[in-house]
Amino acid sequence: MLRPQDTSTRERKSLTGLWEFRLDPTRAGRSARWFADSLPDAVRAPVPASYNDVFADATVRDHVGDVWYQTTARVPRGWEGQRVVLRFDSATHRAVVWVGDTKVAEHEGGYTPFEADVTSLLAPGDEVRITAVVNNELSFQSIPPGIVEDTPQGLRQLYFHDFFNYAGLHRAVWLYATPTTYVSDVTVVTDRDGSTGLVRYAVQSSGDADHTVQVTLRDAEGRTVATGDGAGGELSVGDAHLWAPGDGYLYELEVELVDAEGATLDSYLQTVGIRTVEVRGIQFLINGEPFYFKGFGKHEDSAVRGKGHDDAFLVHDFALLDWIGANSFRTSHYPYADEVYDYADREGVVILDEVAAVGQNVELAGGIFGGKSYVTFSPETVNDVSREVHAQAIRELVARDKNHPSVVLWSIANEPESQTPESREYFEPLFALTRELDPTRPVGFANFALASHGKCLVSDLGDVLMLNRYYGWYVNTGDLAAAEQAWQTELEAWATDGKPIIITEYGADTVAGLHSVAPVPWTEEYQVEYLEMNHRVFDRVDAVVGEHVWNFADFATTSGVRRVDGNKKGVFTRDRRPKAAAHLLRRRWTRDV
Ligand code: GCB
C-alpha cells in the first residue's frame, strides 16, 4: 500500500491534532448515528495517541468497547478534479469511518493502514466532518486474541499477551489528493551481480487516461543512474552503493505515468535500498556477508501517549540504539508506525517485522498471568476464522512493508502454541502464504520455552529459528550456574537442526536503582550477570546469529502479580534512562561479537 506523499502531482494534508472524543460504554452511538452530527458530550483527545492514559480517569484507561473520534477538515481549494483519499495509518483494533453521513471504511486490525476514496463526498473548499468509531475488544477471532467477559461490574477484557491493551488512533490520519489516473502500487526487489545492483520493479496504475509508465532511479545526490519504460522491468546500477547495516544508503525511484503527449499524469517516489538477504546453512547473510543481530525486542510504548507515534521518541530511541551498539530490533509484537521503518531504512538499522499474532497460547498465559484455562486451537477458540484474520494481517503487513530494505524477515507470530498437531495445521498455510507474498525474505516465528527442541512441531517450517528463553529468570530463578547449564544443553539441541538461531528474547525484570552485593533477582547487578551468562552460552554455539534482549525499555502491561508498574525487563527505563545493563551491552556490542 502506497504512502500519502507530496510530489509534483500529489498533495497531502495531515489531520493530526485535537479531535472530539467520547467513550460509548453502552454502545449507543452506532444506532443513535453519532456520526450524523457533532459528537454529543465530547471532550478533546490528541491524535496520534492512545486515549487510555491521557485523561486522569480509570474508566477511560480501562474502557472496553467503542470510543468515538470526530474532526472537521477543510478540503484544499486546489484539489478540484483530483482523486481524494482519506487514510488512517492505524486504528486499534478496528474502526468504522464516516465522512459526513456516509460510511466510507471499515477495518479490522490495529496496526496497519486503511483508506477510502472519498472524492465523490467532498468538494474542494468545503469543510467536512470525519467520524471514526474505534473498538478495542479482543476475541479469539482477533489478532491478538482475548476474551471479553460481561461481569456485574461491566465488561472486562482478558488477554494472553504481556503488554497493555492501548487503543485509539495511534498514528497519523491524512487527507490526500492524487490525479484521477494514478500509481496504485509499486513493488521493488533488489539483487546484485558482482558490483552491479539490480532493481526489479513492478508498477500498478488505475484510472481511465491512456498512459505509459516511466521510471527514473536517482542516487542520494540526485544523479540519474538508470531509467526504464513500462510497468515492470529491471534496472542495472553500475558500481552500486549497497544498503547495508550501518550504512542506510538509499536511491530514489521516481515512478511516472505519462500520457501520449509526454505530460506527467502522476508521480510517486519510492526509496530503494539495494541489498540482498539470504539464509545459507547456519548463516544469515546480508549482501552475502554473515550478519549478527545485536539489539532488542521493542514496544511502541511511552508515558501518557501509550502507543501513540511520537517523532521525538522515534529519534531518541534510534539514538540510544546507536549509542549502545545495536544494529537491529524486532517490531515485537505488531507492525510499528510507517515512520519507524523509514527511519530504519535511512539509519541502516535492520528490522525483524512481526505481525500482531501474539498470545495464541492460552496455556502459557494461564500459567504466567493466572488466567483461566482454555484450549488454544479449537472450533470455539482460535479457529479457521481467526486464521483468515491472521492471513489478512500478514497480507497487509507485507503489502505495507515490502519495499523497506531494513526489513529482512517476516515474523508471523510470537510464542504461539507450537507443540501440538493443531498448531502445525494452523501455521502451515500461513508460512506458505507469507512465502507466496514475498519469496525474497526469510520467514520465522518466535518459539516459546514449552515447545522445546524435539517438541516443537512448527519450527521446521521457518527459515530461521527464533527462540525466546528466560533461563535464570522464569526457570532457574536466581541460579545462574544451573541456568547456564540448562540453556547450553537446549541450545546445542537446536543447533543440530542446521539453521541459524536468533535469540529473540532473553531478559530479567530489573528495578532501576535496586542494588545488591549478591546477584539477587530484580537488582541491576542481577540483570548484568544474567546477560553475561547468556552471552557466554551464545558465544559457544556457532549457529547463534543474533541476540535481542527483552526489552529495550520498561513498558506498560496489564495488572498482574508478576508485574510491578509494568514489565521491568527494559535495559532502559520507560523514560529511557540506562540501567547498569545498558553499559554492559554497550561494551559488548561496540566491539565485534
Ligand atoms: C515473552 C513474551 C513477551 C513478554 C516476555 C516477559 O516470552 O514474548 O511479550 O513480555 O516474555 O517479560 O515475560
Coordinates of C-alpha atoms and ligand atoms in Angstrom, one line a residue:
M1 CA 0.0 0.0 0.0
L2 CA 1.4 3.3 -1.0
R3 CA 2.1 6.2 1.3
P4 CA 0.5 9.7 1.1
Q5 CA 3.1 11.9 -0.5
D6 CA 3.8 15.4 -1.6
T7 CA 5.1 15.2 -5.1
S8 CA 4.7 17.2 -8.3
T9 CA 1.3 15.7 -8.8
R10 CA 0.2 14.7 -5.2
E11 CA -0.6 16.6 -2.1
R12 CA -1.4 15.6 1.5
K13 CA -2.9 17.2 4.5
S14 CA -2.3 15.9 8.0
L15 CA -5.3 15.7 10.2
T16 CA -3.3 15.2 13.4
G17 CA -4.2 17.4 16.4
L18 CA -7.0 17.5 18.9
W19 CA -10.2 15.6 17.9
E20 CA -13.6 15.5 19.6
F21 CA -13.7 12.3 21.6
R22 CA -16.0 10.3 23.8
L23 CA -16.5 6.8 25.3
D24 CA -19.5 4.8 24.3
P25 CA -19.9 2.4 27.3
T26 CA -23.4 1.3 26.3
R27 CA -22.6 1.1 22.6
A28 CA -25.3 3.6 21.8
G29 CA -23.5 5.6 19.2
R30 CA -23.9 3.3 16.2
S31 CA -27.7 3.1 16.4
A32 CA -28.0 6.7 17.5
R33 CA -25.9 7.7 14.5
W34 CA -23.4 9.8 16.4
F35 CA -21.6 10.3 13.1
A36 CA -24.6 12.3 11.7
D37 CA -23.9 15.4 13.7
S38 CA -21.4 16.9 16.1
L39 CA -20.4 14.3 18.6
P40 CA -22.6 14.7 21.7
D41 CA -20.8 15.5 25.1
A42 CA -17.4 15.2 23.6
V43 CA -14.0 16.1 25.1
R44 CA -10.8 16.7 23.2
A45 CA -8.3 13.9 22.7
P46 CA -4.9 14.0 20.9
V47 CA -4.3 12.2 17.6
P48 CA -2.0 10.4 17.4
A49 CA -2.0 8.9 20.9
S50 CA -3.6 6.1 22.9
Y51 CA -6.6 7.6 24.7
N52 CA -6.0 5.4 27.8
D53 CA -3.5 7.4 29.9
V54 CA -4.2 10.9 28.6
F55 CA -7.1 11.5 30.9
A56 CA -6.9 11.2 34.7
D57 CA -9.7 8.7 34.7
A58 CA -9.6 4.9 35.3
T59 CA -12.9 4.5 33.3
V60 CA -11.1 5.8 30.2
R61 CA -7.9 3.8 30.9
D62 CA -9.8 0.5 31.4
H63 CA -12.7 1.1 28.9
V64 CA -13.8 -1.9 26.9
G65 CA -15.7 -1.3 23.7
D66 CA -16.4 1.6 21.4
V67 CA -14.9 5.1 21.5
W68 CA -15.7 7.9 19.1
Y69 CA -13.4 10.4 17.4
Q70 CA -14.5 13.3 15.3
T71 CA -12.9 16.2 13.5
T72 CA -13.7 18.6 10.7
A73 CA -11.3 19.3 7.9
R74 CA -11.3 21.9 5.1
V75 CA -10.6 20.3 1.7
P76 CA -7.9 22.4 0.0
R77 CA -9.3 24.5 -2.8
G78 CA -6.6 23.3 -5.2
W79 CA -7.9 19.8 -5.2
E80 CA -10.6 20.4 -7.9
G81 CA -10.6 17.4 -10.3
Q82 CA -8.3 15.3 -8.1
R83 CA -9.0 11.9 -6.5
V84 CA -9.2 12.5 -2.8
V85 CA -8.4 9.8 -0.3
L86 CA -8.9 9.6 3.5
R87 CA -6.3 7.4 5.2
F88 CA -5.8 6.2 8.7
D89 CA -2.3 5.0 9.4
S90 CA -3.9 2.8 12.1
A91 CA -6.9 2.5 14.4
T92 CA -6.5 0.0 17.2
H93 CA -8.0 -2.6 17.0
R94 CA -10.8 -1.9 14.5
A95 CA -12.8 1.1 13.2
V96 CA -15.7 2.2 11.1
V97 CA -15.3 5.7 9.4
W98 CA -17.8 8.1 8.1
V99 CA -17.4 11.2 6.0
G100 CA -20.5 13.4 6.7
D101 CA -23.3 10.8 7.0
T102 CA -21.7 8.3 4.6
K103 CA -19.8 5.2 5.8
V104 CA -16.6 5.1 3.9
A105 CA -14.4 2.5 5.5
E106 CA -14.3 -0.4 7.9
H107 CA -11.1 -2.1 9.0
E108 CA -10.1 -4.9 11.2
G109 CA -6.6 -5.0 12.8
G110 CA -5.0 -2.3 14.9
Y111 CA -1.6 -1.9 13.3
T112 CA -1.9 -1.4 9.6
P113 CA -3.3 1.4 7.5
F114 CA -6.6 1.6 5.6
E115 CA -8.1 4.2 3.4
A116 CA -11.1 5.2 1.3
D117 CA -11.6 7.1 -1.9
V118 CA -13.9 9.9 -0.8
T119 CA -13.8 12.1 -3.9
S120 CA -17.5 11.9 -4.6
L121 CA -18.3 13.1 -1.0
L122 CA -16.2 16.2 -0.9
A123 CA -16.0 19.5 -2.8
P124 CA -12.7 21.5 -2.7
G125 CA -13.1 24.4 -0.3
D126 CA -15.7 22.6 1.8
E127 CA -15.5 21.7 5.4
V128 CA -16.2 18.0 6.0
R129 CA -17.0 16.1 9.2
I130 CA -14.9 12.9 9.7
T131 CA -16.1 10.5 12.4
A132 CA -14.5 7.2 13.5
V133 CA -15.8 4.7 15.9
V134 CA -12.8 2.7 17.3
N135 CA -13.2 -0.5 19.1
N136 CA -10.6 -2.2 21.4
E137 CA -12.3 -5.6 22.1
L138 CA -10.2 -8.7 21.6
S139 CA -11.7 -12.1 20.9
F140 CA -10.5 -15.5 19.8
Q141 CA -11.1 -14.2 16.2
S142 CA -8.9 -11.1 16.5
I143 CA -5.2 -10.7 16.2
P144 CA -4.1 -10.6 19.0
P145 CA -6.7 -12.8 20.7
G146 CA -8.5 -12.1 24.0
I147 CA -11.8 -12.7 25.8
V148 CA -14.4 -10.1 26.8
E149 CA -16.2 -11.0 30.0
D150 CA -19.5 -9.5 30.9
T151 CA -19.3 -9.0 34.6
P152 CA -21.7 -7.3 37.1
Q153 CA -19.1 -4.5 37.2
G154 CA -19.1 -4.1 33.4
L155 CA -17.1 -5.5 30.5
R156 CA -13.7 -6.8 31.3
Q157 CA -11.0 -7.6 28.7
L158 CA -8.8 -10.6 29.3
Y159 CA -5.8 -11.2 27.0
F160 CA -2.9 -13.5 26.7
H161 CA -0.1 -11.1 25.9
D162 CA 2.1 -9.1 28.2
F163 CA 1.6 -5.5 27.2
F164 CA -1.2 -3.1 28.0
N165 CA -4.1 -3.1 25.5
Y166 CA -3.7 0.5 24.4
A167 CA -6.2 1.7 21.9
G168 CA -7.2 4.6 19.8
L169 CA -5.8 6.5 16.8
H170 CA -2.2 5.7 17.4
R171 CA -0.8 7.2 14.1
A172 CA -1.4 9.9 11.6
V173 CA -4.6 10.5 9.7
W174 CA -4.4 12.0 6.3
L175 CA -6.5 13.5 3.5
Y176 CA -4.5 13.3 0.3
A177 CA -5.0 14.0 -3.3
T178 CA -3.8 12.2 -6.4
P179 CA -4.6 12.6 -10.1
T180 CA -7.6 10.5 -11.2
T181 CA -5.2 8.3 -13.2
Y182 CA -2.6 7.4 -10.6
V183 CA 0.1 5.0 -9.5
S184 CA -1.7 2.5 -7.2
D185 CA 1.2 0.2 -6.2
V186 CA 4.9 -0.2 -6.6
T187 CA 7.0 -3.3 -5.7
V188 CA 10.7 -3.2 -5.7
V189 CA 13.0 -6.2 -5.3
T190 CA 16.8 -5.8 -5.4
D191 CA 19.7 -8.0 -6.2
R192 CA 23.3 -7.7 -7.2
D193 CA 25.5 -9.2 -9.8
G194 CA 29.1 -8.5 -8.8
S195 CA 29.3 -4.8 -8.2
T196 CA 26.2 -4.1 -10.3
G197 CA 23.0 -3.5 -8.4
L198 CA 19.8 -4.8 -9.9
V199 CA 16.4 -3.2 -9.2
R200 CA 13.4 -5.1 -10.4
Y201 CA 10.2 -3.0 -10.3
A202 CA 6.6 -3.6 -10.9
V203 CA 4.1 -0.7 -11.1
Q204 CA 0.3 -0.9 -10.9
S205 CA -1.8 2.0 -12.0
S206 CA -5.5 2.8 -12.1
G207 CA -7.7 5.3 -13.9
D208 CA -9.1 6.0 -17.3
A209 CA -6.4 8.1 -19.0
D210 CA -4.2 6.4 -21.5
H211 CA -0.7 6.3 -20.2
T212 CA 2.7 4.6 -20.1
V213 CA 5.0 4.1 -17.1
Q214 CA 8.4 5.6 -16.9
V215 CA 10.8 5.1 -14.1
T216 CA 13.9 7.1 -13.1
L217 CA 16.3 5.9 -10.5
R218 CA 18.5 8.5 -8.8
D219 CA 21.3 8.2 -6.3
A220 CA 21.4 10.0 -3.0
E221 CA 23.0 13.1 -4.7
G222 CA 20.1 13.2 -7.2
R223 CA 22.0 12.0 -10.2
T224 CA 20.1 9.7 -12.5
V225 CA 21.7 6.3 -12.5
A226 CA 19.1 4.3 -14.5
T227 CA 15.8 4.7 -16.4
G228 CA 13.1 2.3 -17.6
D229 CA 9.9 2.2 -19.6
G230 CA 6.9 0.0 -18.9
A231 CA 5.0 -1.3 -15.9
G232 CA 7.7 -3.8 -15.0
G233 CA 11.4 -4.3 -15.6
E234 CA 14.9 -4.5 -14.3
L235 CA 17.3 -1.6 -13.8
S236 CA 21.0 -2.0 -13.6
V237 CA 23.1 0.2 -11.4
G238 CA 26.8 0.0 -12.1
D239 CA 29.1 0.1 -9.1
A240 CA 26.1 0.3 -6.8
H241 CA 26.3 1.7 -3.3
L242 CA 24.6 -1.1 -1.4
W243 CA 22.3 -0.6 1.5
A244 CA 23.9 -2.3 4.5
P245 CA 23.6 -2.5 8.2
G246 CA 25.1 0.8 9.5
D247 CA 25.0 2.3 6.0
G248 CA 21.5 3.3 5.1
Y249 CA 22.3 4.4 1.6
L250 CA 19.1 5.0 -0.4
Y251 CA 18.4 5.5 -4.0
E252 CA 15.1 7.0 -5.1
L253 CA 12.8 5.6 -7.8
E254 CA 10.5 8.1 -9.4
V255 CA 7.6 6.4 -11.0
E256 CA 5.7 8.5 -13.5
L257 CA 2.6 7.9 -15.5
V258 CA 3.0 9.7 -18.8
D259 CA 0.3 10.5 -21.4
A260 CA 0.6 10.4 -25.2
E261 CA 1.9 14.0 -25.3
G262 CA 4.6 13.1 -22.8
A263 CA 2.9 15.0 -19.9
T264 CA 3.3 13.6 -16.5
L265 CA -0.1 12.4 -15.1
D266 CA 1.2 11.2 -11.8
S267 CA 4.5 10.9 -10.0
Y268 CA 5.3 8.7 -7.0
L269 CA 8.6 8.5 -5.2
Q270 CA 9.8 5.2 -3.8
T271 CA 13.0 4.9 -1.8
V272 CA 15.2 1.9 -2.7
G273 CA 18.0 0.3 -0.8
I274 CA 19.9 -2.2 -2.9
R275 CA 20.7 -5.2 -0.8
T276 CA 20.3 -9.0 -0.6
V277 CA 19.1 -11.2 2.2
E278 CA 19.8 -15.0 2.3
V279 CA 19.8 -17.8 4.8
R280 CA 22.6 -20.3 3.9
G281 CA 23.3 -23.2 6.3
I282 CA 23.6 -21.7 9.8
Q283 CA 24.3 -18.2 8.4
F284 CA 22.1 -15.2 7.9
L285 CA 23.6 -13.2 5.1
I286 CA 23.0 -9.6 4.1
N287 CA 24.8 -8.7 0.9
G288 CA 26.5 -12.1 1.1
E289 CA 28.1 -11.2 4.4
P290 CA 27.3 -13.1 7.7
F291 CA 25.2 -10.8 9.8
Y292 CA 25.0 -11.0 13.7
F293 CA 21.8 -9.4 15.1
K294 CA 22.6 -7.2 18.1
G295 CA 19.6 -5.4 19.6
F296 CA 16.2 -5.7 21.2
G297 CA 12.6 -6.6 21.1
K298 CA 10.9 -3.3 21.5
H299 CA 7.5 -1.9 22.1
E300 CA 5.7 1.2 20.9
D301 CA 5.2 2.4 24.4
S302 CA 5.8 5.6 26.4
A303 CA 4.3 7.5 29.2
V304 CA 1.0 9.4 28.6
R305 CA 0.9 8.7 24.8
G306 CA 0.9 4.9 25.2
K307 CA 1.3 3.5 21.7
G308 CA 0.8 6.8 20.0
H309 CA 3.6 7.5 17.5
D310 CA 5.9 10.3 18.5
D311 CA 8.8 11.6 16.4
A312 CA 10.8 12.7 19.4
F313 CA 10.8 9.1 20.9
L314 CA 11.5 7.8 17.4
V315 CA 14.7 9.8 17.0
H316 CA 15.7 9.3 20.7
D317 CA 15.2 5.5 20.6
F318 CA 17.3 5.2 17.5
A319 CA 20.0 7.5 19.1
L320 CA 20.1 5.1 22.0
L321 CA 20.3 2.1 19.7
D322 CA 23.3 3.7 18.1
W323 CA 24.8 4.6 21.4
I324 CA 24.6 1.1 22.7
G325 CA 25.9 -0.5 19.5
A326 CA 22.7 -2.2 18.4
N327 CA 22.2 -2.9 14.7
S328 CA 18.7 -4.3 14.7
F329 CA 15.4 -4.8 16.5
R330 CA 12.2 -6.8 16.3
T331 CA 8.8 -4.9 16.0
S332 CA 7.5 -7.1 18.8
H333 CA 4.6 -7.8 18.8
Y334 CA 2.9 -5.9 15.9
P335 CA 3.7 -3.7 12.9
Y336 CA 5.1 -0.3 14.0
A337 CA 4.3 3.1 12.6
D338 CA 5.5 3.7 8.9
E339 CA 7.8 6.4 10.2
V340 CA 9.8 3.8 12.2
Y341 CA 10.7 1.8 9.0
D342 CA 11.5 4.9 7.0
Y343 CA 13.9 5.9 9.8
A344 CA 15.5 2.5 10.0
D345 CA 16.0 2.5 6.2
R346 CA 17.9 5.8 6.5
E347 CA 19.9 4.8 9.6
G348 CA 20.8 1.3 8.3
V349 CA 19.1 -0.4 11.1
V350 CA 17.8 -4.0 10.5
I351 CA 14.2 -5.0 11.4
L352 CA 12.5 -8.3 12.1
D353 CA 9.0 -7.3 11.2
E354 CA 6.3 -9.0 13.2
V355 CA 2.5 -9.4 12.7
A356 CA 0.2 -8.8 15.7
A357 CA -0.3 -12.6 16.4
V358 CA 0.8 -12.6 20.0
G359 CA -0.8 -14.7 22.7
Q360 CA -2.1 -17.6 20.7
N361 CA -1.0 -19.7 23.6
V362 CA -3.6 -19.8 26.3
E363 CA -1.8 -22.5 28.3
L364 CA 1.2 -20.2 28.7
A365 CA -0.9 -17.2 29.5
G366 CA -2.8 -19.3 32.1
G367 CA 0.4 -20.2 33.7
I368 CA 2.1 -16.9 33.7
F369 CA -0.7 -14.4 34.1
G370 CA -3.1 -16.5 36.2
G371 CA -5.8 -16.6 33.6
K372 CA -8.4 -19.3 33.0
S373 CA -7.7 -22.5 31.1
Y374 CA -8.8 -22.7 27.5
V375 CA -7.6 -24.8 24.6
T376 CA -5.8 -22.6 22.1
F377 CA -6.7 -24.1 18.7
S378 CA -10.3 -25.4 18.6
P379 CA -13.5 -24.6 16.7
E380 CA -14.6 -22.4 19.7
T381 CA -11.3 -20.6 20.2
V382 CA -8.5 -19.9 17.7
N383 CA -10.2 -21.4 14.6
D384 CA -10.4 -21.0 10.8
V385 CA -12.0 -17.6 11.1
S386 CA -9.0 -16.5 13.3
R387 CA -6.6 -17.9 10.7
E388 CA -8.2 -15.9 7.9
V389 CA -7.9 -12.7 10.1
H390 CA -4.2 -13.7 10.7
A391 CA -3.7 -14.3 7.0
Q392 CA -5.2 -10.9 6.2
A393 CA -2.9 -9.3 8.8
I394 CA 0.1 -10.9 7.0
R395 CA -1.1 -9.7 3.6
E396 CA -1.4 -6.1 5.0
L397 CA 2.0 -6.3 6.6
V398 CA 3.7 -7.4 3.5
A399 CA 1.8 -5.0 1.3
R400 CA 2.8 -2.1 3.6
D401 CA 6.5 -3.0 4.3
K402 CA 7.7 -5.0 1.2
N403 CA 9.8 -2.2 -0.1
H404 CA 11.8 -1.4 3.1
P405 CA 15.4 -2.5 2.8
S406 CA 15.6 -2.5 6.7
V407 CA 13.0 -5.4 6.8
V408 CA 15.0 -8.6 6.5
L409 CA 12.5 -11.2 7.9
W410 CA 8.8 -11.7 8.4
S411 CA 7.9 -12.9 11.9
I412 CA 4.4 -14.4 11.6
A413 CA 3.7 -15.0 15.4
N414 CA 5.1 -14.6 18.8
E415 CA 5.1 -17.6 21.1
P416 CA 2.1 -19.4 19.8
E417 CA 1.3 -22.9 20.9
S418 CA 3.5 -24.9 18.6
Q419 CA 3.9 -28.3 20.2
T420 CA 0.5 -29.7 19.1
P421 CA -0.7 -31.1 15.7
E422 CA -3.4 -28.4 15.7
S423 CA -0.8 -25.7 15.8
R424 CA 1.1 -27.2 12.9
E425 CA -2.1 -27.4 10.9
Y426 CA -2.9 -23.8 11.7
F427 CA 0.6 -22.5 10.8
E428 CA 1.5 -24.5 7.7
P429 CA -0.7 -22.4 5.3
L430 CA 0.4 -19.2 6.9
F431 CA 4.0 -19.9 6.2
A432 CA 3.1 -20.8 2.6
L433 CA 1.1 -17.6 2.2
T434 CA 3.9 -15.4 3.5
R435 CA 6.4 -17.0 1.1
E436 CA 4.0 -16.6 -1.8
L437 CA 3.5 -12.9 -0.9
D438 CA 7.3 -12.4 -0.7
P439 CA 9.7 -15.1 -1.9
T440 CA 12.7 -12.8 -1.1
R441 CA 12.7 -12.7 2.7
P442 CA 13.1 -15.5 5.3
V443 CA 10.1 -16.3 7.4
G444 CA 10.0 -17.3 11.1
F445 CA 8.1 -17.1 14.3
A446 CA 9.3 -16.7 17.9
N447 CA 9.2 -20.0 19.7
F448 CA 8.4 -20.3 23.4
A449 CA 10.0 -22.4 26.1
L450 CA 7.4 -25.2 26.4
A451 CA 7.8 -26.1 22.8
S452 CA 11.5 -27.0 23.3
H453 CA 13.6 -28.9 20.8
G454 CA 12.0 -32.1 19.8
K455 CA 8.6 -31.0 21.0
C456 CA 8.0 -28.0 18.6
L457 CA 6.0 -29.1 15.6
V458 CA 6.2 -25.8 13.7
S459 CA 9.8 -24.6 13.8
D460 CA 10.9 -26.7 10.8
L461 CA 8.6 -24.5 8.7
G462 CA 10.7 -21.5 9.4
D463 CA 13.9 -20.4 7.6
V464 CA 15.5 -19.4 10.9
L465 CA 14.9 -20.5 14.5
M466 CA 13.8 -17.6 16.7
L467 CA 14.0 -18.6 20.4
N468 CA 12.6 -16.7 23.4
R469 CA 14.2 -18.1 26.6
Y470 CA 14.4 -17.0 30.2
Y471 CA 16.8 -19.4 31.8
G472 CA 17.8 -17.6 35.1
W473 CA 14.5 -15.7 35.2
Y474 CA 11.3 -17.8 34.8
V475 CA 13.3 -21.0 35.3
N476 CA 16.4 -21.4 37.5
T477 CA 15.4 -18.1 39.0
G478 CA 18.4 -16.7 40.8
D479 CA 20.6 -19.7 40.0
L480 CA 22.7 -18.6 37.1
A481 CA 25.0 -21.6 37.2
A482 CA 22.1 -24.1 36.8
A483 CA 20.6 -21.8 34.2
E484 CA 23.8 -21.7 32.1
Q485 CA 24.0 -25.5 32.0
A486 CA 20.3 -26.0 31.1
W487 CA 20.4 -23.2 28.4
Q488 CA 23.6 -24.6 26.8
T489 CA 22.0 -28.1 26.6
E490 CA 18.9 -26.8 25.0
L491 CA 20.7 -24.5 22.5
E492 CA 23.0 -27.3 21.4
A493 CA 20.0 -29.4 20.7
W494 CA 18.5 -26.7 18.5
A495 CA 21.8 -26.2 16.7
T496 CA 21.6 -29.8 15.4
D497 CA 18.7 -28.5 13.1
G498 CA 21.3 -26.8 10.9
K499 CA 19.5 -23.4 10.8
P500 CA 20.6 -20.0 12.0
I501 CA 19.3 -19.3 15.5
I502 CA 18.3 -15.8 16.6
I503 CA 17.7 -15.4 20.3
T504 CA 14.7 -13.2 20.0
E505 CA 14.2 -12.8 23.8
Y506 CA 16.2 -13.1 26.9
G507 CA 15.9 -10.8 29.8
A508 CA 15.3 -10.2 33.5
D509 CA 13.0 -7.8 35.3
T510 CA 15.1 -5.1 37.0
V511 CA 14.0 -2.2 39.1
A512 CA 16.3 0.7 38.3
G513 CA 18.1 1.8 41.4
L514 CA 17.7 -1.5 43.2
H515 CA 21.2 -2.9 44.1
S516 CA 22.7 -5.8 46.0
V517 CA 26.1 -7.3 46.6
A518 CA 24.9 -10.8 45.7
P519 CA 23.2 -11.3 42.4
V520 CA 19.6 -11.1 43.6
P521 CA 16.8 -11.1 41.0
W522 CA 15.2 -7.7 40.3
T523 CA 18.5 -5.8 41.0
E524 CA 20.7 -4.1 38.4
E525 CA 23.5 -6.4 39.3
Y526 CA 21.4 -9.5 38.6
Q527 CA 20.4 -8.2 35.2
V528 CA 24.1 -7.7 34.3
E529 CA 25.1 -11.1 35.5
Y530 CA 22.1 -12.7 33.8
L531 CA 23.1 -11.1 30.5
E532 CA 26.7 -12.1 30.9
M533 CA 25.7 -15.7 31.5
N534 CA 23.5 -15.7 28.3
H535 CA 26.4 -14.2 26.3
R536 CA 28.8 -16.9 27.4
V537 CA 26.2 -19.5 26.2
F538 CA 25.6 -17.7 22.8
D539 CA 29.3 -17.4 22.2
R540 CA 29.8 -21.1 22.5
V541 CA 27.2 -22.0 19.9
D542 CA 28.1 -21.3 16.3
A543 CA 24.5 -21.4 15.0
V544 CA 23.6 -18.4 17.1
V545 CA 23.5 -15.4 14.7
G546 CA 21.9 -12.9 16.9
E547 CA 20.8 -11.7 20.4
H548 CA 17.8 -9.5 21.0
V549 CA 17.5 -8.6 24.7
W550 CA 14.0 -8.4 26.1
N551 CA 13.3 -5.4 26.3
F552 CA 14.7 -2.2 25.0
A553 CA 12.7 -0.2 27.7
D554 CA 10.3 -0.9 30.6
F555 CA 6.7 -0.9 29.3
A556 CA 3.1 -0.9 30.5
T557 CA 1.3 -4.2 31.0
T558 CA -2.0 -5.4 32.4
S559 CA -2.2 -5.8 36.1
G560 CA -0.7 -9.0 37.5
V561 CA 1.1 -10.3 40.5
R562 CA 4.3 -10.7 38.5
R563 CA 4.3 -7.1 37.2
V564 CA 5.1 -4.0 39.3
D565 CA 4.1 -0.9 37.4
G566 CA 4.6 -2.8 34.2
N567 CA 7.3 -5.1 32.7
K568 CA 10.7 -4.1 34.0
K569 CA 12.9 -6.1 31.7
G570 CA 14.0 -2.9 30.0
V571 CA 17.6 -2.1 29.6
F572 CA 16.4 1.5 29.7
T573 CA 13.6 2.7 32.0
R574 CA 10.4 3.7 30.4
D575 CA 11.7 7.3 30.2
R576 CA 14.8 5.9 28.5
R577 CA 17.4 6.1 31.3
P578 CA 20.1 3.4 31.1
K579 CA 20.2 0.7 33.8
A580 CA 23.7 -0.8 34.5
A581 CA 22.9 -3.5 31.9
A582 CA 23.0 -0.8 29.2
H583 CA 26.6 -0.1 29.8
L584 CA 27.4 -3.8 29.7
L585 CA 25.7 -4.2 26.4
R586 CA 27.4 -1.2 25.0
R587 CA 30.8 -2.6 25.9
R588 CA 29.9 -5.9 24.2
W589 CA 28.1 -4.5 21.1
T590 CA 30.6 -1.8 20.3
R591 CA 33.3 -4.4 19.9
D592 CA 32.9 -7.2 17.4
V593 CA 31.0 -10.2 18.8
Ligands
GCB1 C1 7.7 -13.4 26.5 C2 6.8 -12.6 25.6 C3 6.9 -11.1 25.9 C4 6.8 -10.9 27.4 C5 8.1 -11.6 28.0 C6 8.1 -11.4 29.5 O1 8.1 -14.5 26.2 O2 7.1 -12.8 24.2 O3 5.8 -10.5 25.3 O4 6.8 -9.6 27.7 O5 8.1 -12.9 27.7 O6 8.7 -10.5 30.0 O7 7.6 -12.3 30.2

